[in-house]
CSV table of C-alpha atoms in Angstrom, one decimal:
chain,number,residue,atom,x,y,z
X,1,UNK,CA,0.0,0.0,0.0
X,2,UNK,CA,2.6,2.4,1.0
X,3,UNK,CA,4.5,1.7,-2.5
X,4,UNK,CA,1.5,2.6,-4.2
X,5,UNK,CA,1.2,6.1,-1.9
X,6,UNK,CA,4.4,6.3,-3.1
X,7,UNK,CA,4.1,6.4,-6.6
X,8,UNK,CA,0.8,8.4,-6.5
X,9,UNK,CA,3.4,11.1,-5.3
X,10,UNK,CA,6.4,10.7,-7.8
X,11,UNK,CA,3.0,10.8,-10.4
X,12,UNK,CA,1.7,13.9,-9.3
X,13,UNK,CA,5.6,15.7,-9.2
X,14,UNK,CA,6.0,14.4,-12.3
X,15,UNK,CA,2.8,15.9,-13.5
X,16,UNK,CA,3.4,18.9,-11.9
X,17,UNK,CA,7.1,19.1,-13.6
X,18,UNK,CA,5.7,18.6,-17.3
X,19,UNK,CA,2.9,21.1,-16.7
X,20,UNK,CA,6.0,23.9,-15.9
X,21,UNK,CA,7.9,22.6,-18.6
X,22,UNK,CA,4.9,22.7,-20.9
X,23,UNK,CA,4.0,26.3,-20.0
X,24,UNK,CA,8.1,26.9,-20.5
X,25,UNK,CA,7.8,25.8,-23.8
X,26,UNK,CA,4.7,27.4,-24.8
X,27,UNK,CA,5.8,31.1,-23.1
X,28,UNK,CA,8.8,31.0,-24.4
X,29,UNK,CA,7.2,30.0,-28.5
X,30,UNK,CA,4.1,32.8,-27.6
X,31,UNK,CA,5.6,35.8,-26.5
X,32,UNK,CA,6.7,38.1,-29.6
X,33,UNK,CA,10.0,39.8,-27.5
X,34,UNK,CA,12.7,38.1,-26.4
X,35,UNK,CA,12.9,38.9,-23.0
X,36,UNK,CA,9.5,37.4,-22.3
X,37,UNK,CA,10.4,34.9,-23.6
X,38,UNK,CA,13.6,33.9,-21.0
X,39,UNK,CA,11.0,35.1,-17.9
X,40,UNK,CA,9.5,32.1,-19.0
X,41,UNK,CA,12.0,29.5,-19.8
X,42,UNK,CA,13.1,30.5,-16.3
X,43,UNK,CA,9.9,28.4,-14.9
X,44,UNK,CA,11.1,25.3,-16.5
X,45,UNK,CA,14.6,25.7,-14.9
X,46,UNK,CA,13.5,26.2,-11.6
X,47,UNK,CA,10.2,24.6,-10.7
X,48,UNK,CA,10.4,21.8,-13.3
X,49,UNK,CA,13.9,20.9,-12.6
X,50,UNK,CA,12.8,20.8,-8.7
X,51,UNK,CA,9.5,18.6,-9.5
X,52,UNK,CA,11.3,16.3,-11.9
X,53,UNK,CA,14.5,15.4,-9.3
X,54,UNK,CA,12.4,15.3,-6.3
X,55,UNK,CA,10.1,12.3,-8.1
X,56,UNK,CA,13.2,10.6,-9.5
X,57,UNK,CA,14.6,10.8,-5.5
X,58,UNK,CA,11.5,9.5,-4.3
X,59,UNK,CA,11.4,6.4,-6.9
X,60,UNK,CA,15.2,5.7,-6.0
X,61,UNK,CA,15.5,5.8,-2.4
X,62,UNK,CA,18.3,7.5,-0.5
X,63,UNK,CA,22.0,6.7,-1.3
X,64,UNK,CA,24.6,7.9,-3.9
X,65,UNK,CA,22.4,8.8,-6.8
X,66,UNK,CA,20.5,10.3,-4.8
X,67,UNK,CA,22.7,13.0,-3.8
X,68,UNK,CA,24.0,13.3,-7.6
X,69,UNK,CA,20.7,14.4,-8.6
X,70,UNK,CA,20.9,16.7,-6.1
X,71,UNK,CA,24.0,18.1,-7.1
X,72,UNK,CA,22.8,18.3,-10.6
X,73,UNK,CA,19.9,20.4,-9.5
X,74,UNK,CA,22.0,22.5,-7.3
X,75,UNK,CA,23.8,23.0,-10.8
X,76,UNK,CA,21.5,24.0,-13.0
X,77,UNK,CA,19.7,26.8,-9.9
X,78,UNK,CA,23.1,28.2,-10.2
X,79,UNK,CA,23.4,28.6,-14.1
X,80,UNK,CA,20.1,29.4,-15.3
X,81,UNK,CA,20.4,33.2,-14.1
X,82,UNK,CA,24.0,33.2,-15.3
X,83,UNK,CA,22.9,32.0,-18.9
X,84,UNK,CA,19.7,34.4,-18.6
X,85,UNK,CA,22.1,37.3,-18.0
X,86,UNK,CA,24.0,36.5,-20.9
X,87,UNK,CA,21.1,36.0,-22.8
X,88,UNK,CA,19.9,39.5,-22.1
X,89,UNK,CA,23.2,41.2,-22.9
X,90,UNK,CA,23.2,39.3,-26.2
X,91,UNK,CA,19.4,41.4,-26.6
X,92,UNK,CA,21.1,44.2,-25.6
X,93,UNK,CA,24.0,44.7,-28.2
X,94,UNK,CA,22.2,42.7,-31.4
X,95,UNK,CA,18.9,44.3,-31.4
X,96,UNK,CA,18.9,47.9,-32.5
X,97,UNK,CA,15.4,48.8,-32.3
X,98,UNK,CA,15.5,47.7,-28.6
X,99,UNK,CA,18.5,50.2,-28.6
X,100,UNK,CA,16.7,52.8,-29.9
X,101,UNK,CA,13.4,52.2,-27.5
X,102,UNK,CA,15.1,51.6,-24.3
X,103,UNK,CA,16.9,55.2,-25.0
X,104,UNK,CA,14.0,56.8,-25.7
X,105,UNK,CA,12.2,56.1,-22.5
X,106,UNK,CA,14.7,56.5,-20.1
X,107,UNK,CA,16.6,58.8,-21.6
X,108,UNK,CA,20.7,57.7,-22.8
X,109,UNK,CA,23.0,59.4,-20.3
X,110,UNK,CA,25.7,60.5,-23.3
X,111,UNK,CA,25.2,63.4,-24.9
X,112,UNK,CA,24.3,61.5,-28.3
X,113,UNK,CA,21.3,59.6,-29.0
X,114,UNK,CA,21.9,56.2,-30.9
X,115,UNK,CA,21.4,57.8,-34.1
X,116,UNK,CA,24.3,60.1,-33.8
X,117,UNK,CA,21.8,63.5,-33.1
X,118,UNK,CA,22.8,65.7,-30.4
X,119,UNK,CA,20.2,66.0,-27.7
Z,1,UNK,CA,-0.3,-4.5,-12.6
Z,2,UNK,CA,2.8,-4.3,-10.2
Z,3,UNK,CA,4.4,-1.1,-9.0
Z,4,UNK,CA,7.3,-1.7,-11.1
Z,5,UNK,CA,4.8,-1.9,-14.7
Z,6,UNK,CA,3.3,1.2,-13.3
Z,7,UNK,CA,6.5,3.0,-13.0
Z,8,UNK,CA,7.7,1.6,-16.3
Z,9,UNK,CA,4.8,3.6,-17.8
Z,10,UNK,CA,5.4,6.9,-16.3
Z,11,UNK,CA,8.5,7.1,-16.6
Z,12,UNK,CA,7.9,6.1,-20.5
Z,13,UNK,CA,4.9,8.3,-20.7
Z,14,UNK,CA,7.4,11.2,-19.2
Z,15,UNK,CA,9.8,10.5,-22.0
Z,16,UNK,CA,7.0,10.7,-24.6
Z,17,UNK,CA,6.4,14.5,-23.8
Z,18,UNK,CA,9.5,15.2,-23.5
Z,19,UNK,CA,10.7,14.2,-26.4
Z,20,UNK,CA,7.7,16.3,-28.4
Z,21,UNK,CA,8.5,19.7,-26.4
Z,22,UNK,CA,12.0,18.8,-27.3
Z,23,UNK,CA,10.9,18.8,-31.0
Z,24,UNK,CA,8.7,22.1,-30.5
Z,25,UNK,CA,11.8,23.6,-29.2
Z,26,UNK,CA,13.7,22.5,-32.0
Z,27,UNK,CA,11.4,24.4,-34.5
Z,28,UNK,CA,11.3,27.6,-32.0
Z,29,UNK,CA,15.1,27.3,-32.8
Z,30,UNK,CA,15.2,27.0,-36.5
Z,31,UNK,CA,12.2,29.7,-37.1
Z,32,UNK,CA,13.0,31.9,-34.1
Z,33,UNK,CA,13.7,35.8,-35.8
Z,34,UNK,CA,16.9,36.9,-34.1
Z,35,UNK,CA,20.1,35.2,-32.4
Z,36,UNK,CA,19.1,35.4,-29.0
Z,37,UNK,CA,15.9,33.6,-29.9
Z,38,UNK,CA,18.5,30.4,-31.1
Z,39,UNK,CA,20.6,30.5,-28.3
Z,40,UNK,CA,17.7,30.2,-25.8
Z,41,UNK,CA,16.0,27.6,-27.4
Z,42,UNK,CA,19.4,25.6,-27.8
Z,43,UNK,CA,19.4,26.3,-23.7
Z,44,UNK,CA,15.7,24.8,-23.2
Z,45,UNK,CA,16.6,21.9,-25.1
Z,46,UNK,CA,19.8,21.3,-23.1
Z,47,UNK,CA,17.6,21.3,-19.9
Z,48,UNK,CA,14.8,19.1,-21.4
Z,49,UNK,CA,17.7,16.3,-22.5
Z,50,UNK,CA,19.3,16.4,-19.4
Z,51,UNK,CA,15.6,15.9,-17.4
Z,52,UNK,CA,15.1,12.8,-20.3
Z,53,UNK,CA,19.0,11.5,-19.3
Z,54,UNK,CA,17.8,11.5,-15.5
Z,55,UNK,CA,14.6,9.6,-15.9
Z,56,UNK,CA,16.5,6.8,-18.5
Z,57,UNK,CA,18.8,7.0,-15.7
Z,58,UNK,CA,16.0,5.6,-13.2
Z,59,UNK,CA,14.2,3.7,-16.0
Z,60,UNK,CA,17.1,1.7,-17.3
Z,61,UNK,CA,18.2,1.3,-13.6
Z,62,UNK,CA,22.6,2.9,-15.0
Z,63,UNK,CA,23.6,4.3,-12.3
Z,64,UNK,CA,26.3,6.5,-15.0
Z,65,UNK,CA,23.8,8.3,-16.7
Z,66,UNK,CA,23.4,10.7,-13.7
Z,67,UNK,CA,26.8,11.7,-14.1
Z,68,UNK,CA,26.1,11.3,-17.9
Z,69,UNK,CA,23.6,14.5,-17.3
Z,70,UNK,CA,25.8,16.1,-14.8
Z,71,UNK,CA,28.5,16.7,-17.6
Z,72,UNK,CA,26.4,17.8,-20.1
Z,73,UNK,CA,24.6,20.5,-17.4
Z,74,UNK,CA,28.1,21.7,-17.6
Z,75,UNK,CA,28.9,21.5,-21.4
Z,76,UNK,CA,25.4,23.1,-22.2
Z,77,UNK,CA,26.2,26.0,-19.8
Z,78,UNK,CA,30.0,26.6,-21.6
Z,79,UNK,CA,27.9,26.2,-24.9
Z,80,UNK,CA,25.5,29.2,-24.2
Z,81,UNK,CA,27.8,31.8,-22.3
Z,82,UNK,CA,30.6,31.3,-25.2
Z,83,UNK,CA,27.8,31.9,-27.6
Z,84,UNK,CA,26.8,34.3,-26.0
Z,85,UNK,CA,30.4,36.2,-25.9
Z,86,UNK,CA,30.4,36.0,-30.0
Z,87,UNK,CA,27.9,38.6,-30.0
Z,88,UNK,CA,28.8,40.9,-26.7
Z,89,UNK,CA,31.0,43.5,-27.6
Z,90,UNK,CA,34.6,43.7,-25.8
Z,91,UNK,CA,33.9,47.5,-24.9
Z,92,UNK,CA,30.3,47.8,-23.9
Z,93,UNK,CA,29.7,51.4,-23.9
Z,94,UNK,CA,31.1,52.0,-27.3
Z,95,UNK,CA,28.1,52.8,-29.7
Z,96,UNK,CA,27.9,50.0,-32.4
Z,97,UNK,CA,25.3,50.8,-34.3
Z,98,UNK,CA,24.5,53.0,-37.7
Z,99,UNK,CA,25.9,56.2,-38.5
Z,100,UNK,CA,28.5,55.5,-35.8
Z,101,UNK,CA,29.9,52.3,-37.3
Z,102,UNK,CA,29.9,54.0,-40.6
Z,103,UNK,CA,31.8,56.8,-39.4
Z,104,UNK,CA,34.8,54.7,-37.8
Z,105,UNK,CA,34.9,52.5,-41.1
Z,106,UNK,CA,35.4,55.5,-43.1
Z,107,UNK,CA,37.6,57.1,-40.9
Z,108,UNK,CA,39.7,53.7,-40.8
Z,109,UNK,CA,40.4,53.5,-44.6
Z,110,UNK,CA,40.8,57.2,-44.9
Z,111,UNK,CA,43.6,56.5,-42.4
Z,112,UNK,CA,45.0,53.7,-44.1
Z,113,UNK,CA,44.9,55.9,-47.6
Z,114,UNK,CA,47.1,59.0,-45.5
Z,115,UNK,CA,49.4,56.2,-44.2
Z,116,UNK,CA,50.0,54.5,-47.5
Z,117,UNK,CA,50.1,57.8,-49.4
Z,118,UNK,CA,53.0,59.2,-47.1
Z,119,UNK,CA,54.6,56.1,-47.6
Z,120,UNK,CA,54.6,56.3,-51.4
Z,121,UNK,CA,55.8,59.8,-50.9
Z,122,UNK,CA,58.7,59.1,-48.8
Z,123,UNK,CA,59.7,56.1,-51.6
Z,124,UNK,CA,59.3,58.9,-54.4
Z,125,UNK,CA,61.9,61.2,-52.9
Z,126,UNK,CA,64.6,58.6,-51.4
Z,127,UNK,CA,64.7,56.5,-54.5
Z,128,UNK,CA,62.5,53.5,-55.4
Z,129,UNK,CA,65.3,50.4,-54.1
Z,130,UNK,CA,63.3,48.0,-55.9
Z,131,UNK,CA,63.6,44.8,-53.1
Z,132,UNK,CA,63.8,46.2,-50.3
Z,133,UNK,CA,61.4,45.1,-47.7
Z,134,UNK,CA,60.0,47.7,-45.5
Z,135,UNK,CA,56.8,47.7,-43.1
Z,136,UNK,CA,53.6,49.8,-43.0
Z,137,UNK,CA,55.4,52.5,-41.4
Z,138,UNK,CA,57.9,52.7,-44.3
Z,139,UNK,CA,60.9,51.9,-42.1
Z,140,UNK,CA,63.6,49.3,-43.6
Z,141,UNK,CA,63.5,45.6,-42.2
C-alpha cells in the first residue's frame, strides 16, 4: 500500500514538472519579444527541474544517486540566471530597435542619442 | 499490474512528452527571428535532455547516466555563455550601431589611404630600391 502512496506522489511531481515545462515551452514560443520569452524558460529551470529530481529521488530511495541528482539540481539553480544574463546582454547589443526604444524612455545618459543626433 | 509496470509507464509516458517539447523547441530554434531567440532555445533543449538523461537514468536502472547528465549540465552552460560572448562586444559602452559604425569604417580607410600615401611619398623622394622590404610605417626591415 505504502509503495503505491508512493508512486501516487512521484506521479503527481511528475505531473506537476511537465505542466511547468509545458508552459516553458509554450511562453517562451508565444511571447513576440525576447525577453519574455527567457522570464518564462526561467519556470522550467526552476520549478520543473525541482519537480522532476524530487520524483526521481522518491522512486530511487536515498543513497549515492541520490545525492548526484541533487547536485545536478543545485547545478542548474546556479546557471540558469547566469545563462539568462547573458542572454539579455546578447538582446542588448544585437537588437537595435530595442536600442533605440530603451533610450528613448529612459533617456541615454551620453550626450548622443543612438542615431548620432545631439540631444 | 505491479508497481514496477506502473513506474515503467510513467516514466515512459514522461519520455514521450518530452521528447515532443523537445521537437517544439527545435522548431522555436530553427524559425525563431533573431540570435538570442536560437541560443535560448538551444538552452531549453539542453535542460529538457538532461531531465530525459535523468529519468533513463531511473528507468534503465545505469547508475552513469546521472553523471552522464551532470557533464552535459556543464557543457550546455559553456555552450551558451561562449555563444553568447560572440555577440557581446569587448567595450560595452562603445556605440555600435549605424551612422557610428559607418563613421569609424570610413575614418579607418581614410587613415589607411594617409598612411599608404606618405609612404609612397617618402619612396618617391629617397629612390625607389626596388627589393627592399620595408613595413607599414615605411621603415627598412
Amino acid at each position: 500500500m505504502l509503495e503505491w502512496i508512493l508512486f501516487a506522489v512521484c506521479a503527481l511531481l511528475l505531473f506537476a514538472a511537465m505542466v511547468s515545462f509545458t508552459g516553458a515551452v509554450i511562453g517562451a514560443i508565444r511571447f513576440g519579444f525576447v525577453m519574455n520569452s527567457m522570464h518564462a524558460a526561467g519556470i522550467g529551470d526552476t520549478f520543473g527541474i525541482l519537480c522532476l529530481v524530487l520524483c526521481l529521488i522518491l522512486s530511487i530511495g536515498p543513497g549515492l544517486n541520490m545525492m548526484k541528482l541533487l547536485v545536478i539540481l543545485v547545478f542548474l539553480w546556479f546557471n540558469s540566471p547566469v545563462s539568462t544574463h547573458f542572454l539579455i546582454q546578447v538582446e542588448y547589443f544585437t537588437n537595435k530597435e530595442l536600442y533605440r526604444f530603451s533610450d528613448r524612455i529612459a533617456g541615454s545618459k551620453t550626450n548622443e542619442t543612438a542615431s548620432g543626433e545631439e540631444k | 499490474m505491479s508497481v514496477s509496470q506502473a513506474y515503467h509507464i510513467l516514466f515512459t509516458a514522461g519520455l514521450v512528452w518530452f521528447a515532443i517539447l523537445i521537437a517544439v523547441m527545435l522548431i522555436k530554434a530553427i524559425i525563431g527571428p533573431g540570435v538570442t531567440d536560437r541560443i535560448l532555445a538551444i538552452n531549453m533543449i539542453g535542460t529538457m535532455v538532461i531531465c530525459c538523461i535523468l529519468i533513463l537514468s531511473v528507468l534503465l536502472d545505469e547508475n552513469y547516466l546521472t553523471d552522464v547528465a551532470l557533464i552535459y549540465a556543464m557543457i550546455s552552460y559553456i555552450a551558451v555563455l561562449i555563444l553568447a560572448t560572440v555577440y557581446i562586444p569587448a567595450n560595452p559602452k562603445r556605440k555600435r550601431f549605424g551612422e557610428d559604425v559607418k563613421r569609424e569604417v570610413e575614418e579607418g580607410r581614410r587613415y589607411v589611404k594617409e598612411q599608404r600615401a606618405e609612404i609612397r611619398r617618402k619612396m618617391e623622394e629617397e629612390g625607389f630600391k626596388g627589393s627592399t622590404p620595408i613595413d607599414m610605417d615605411g621603415k627598412e626591415l
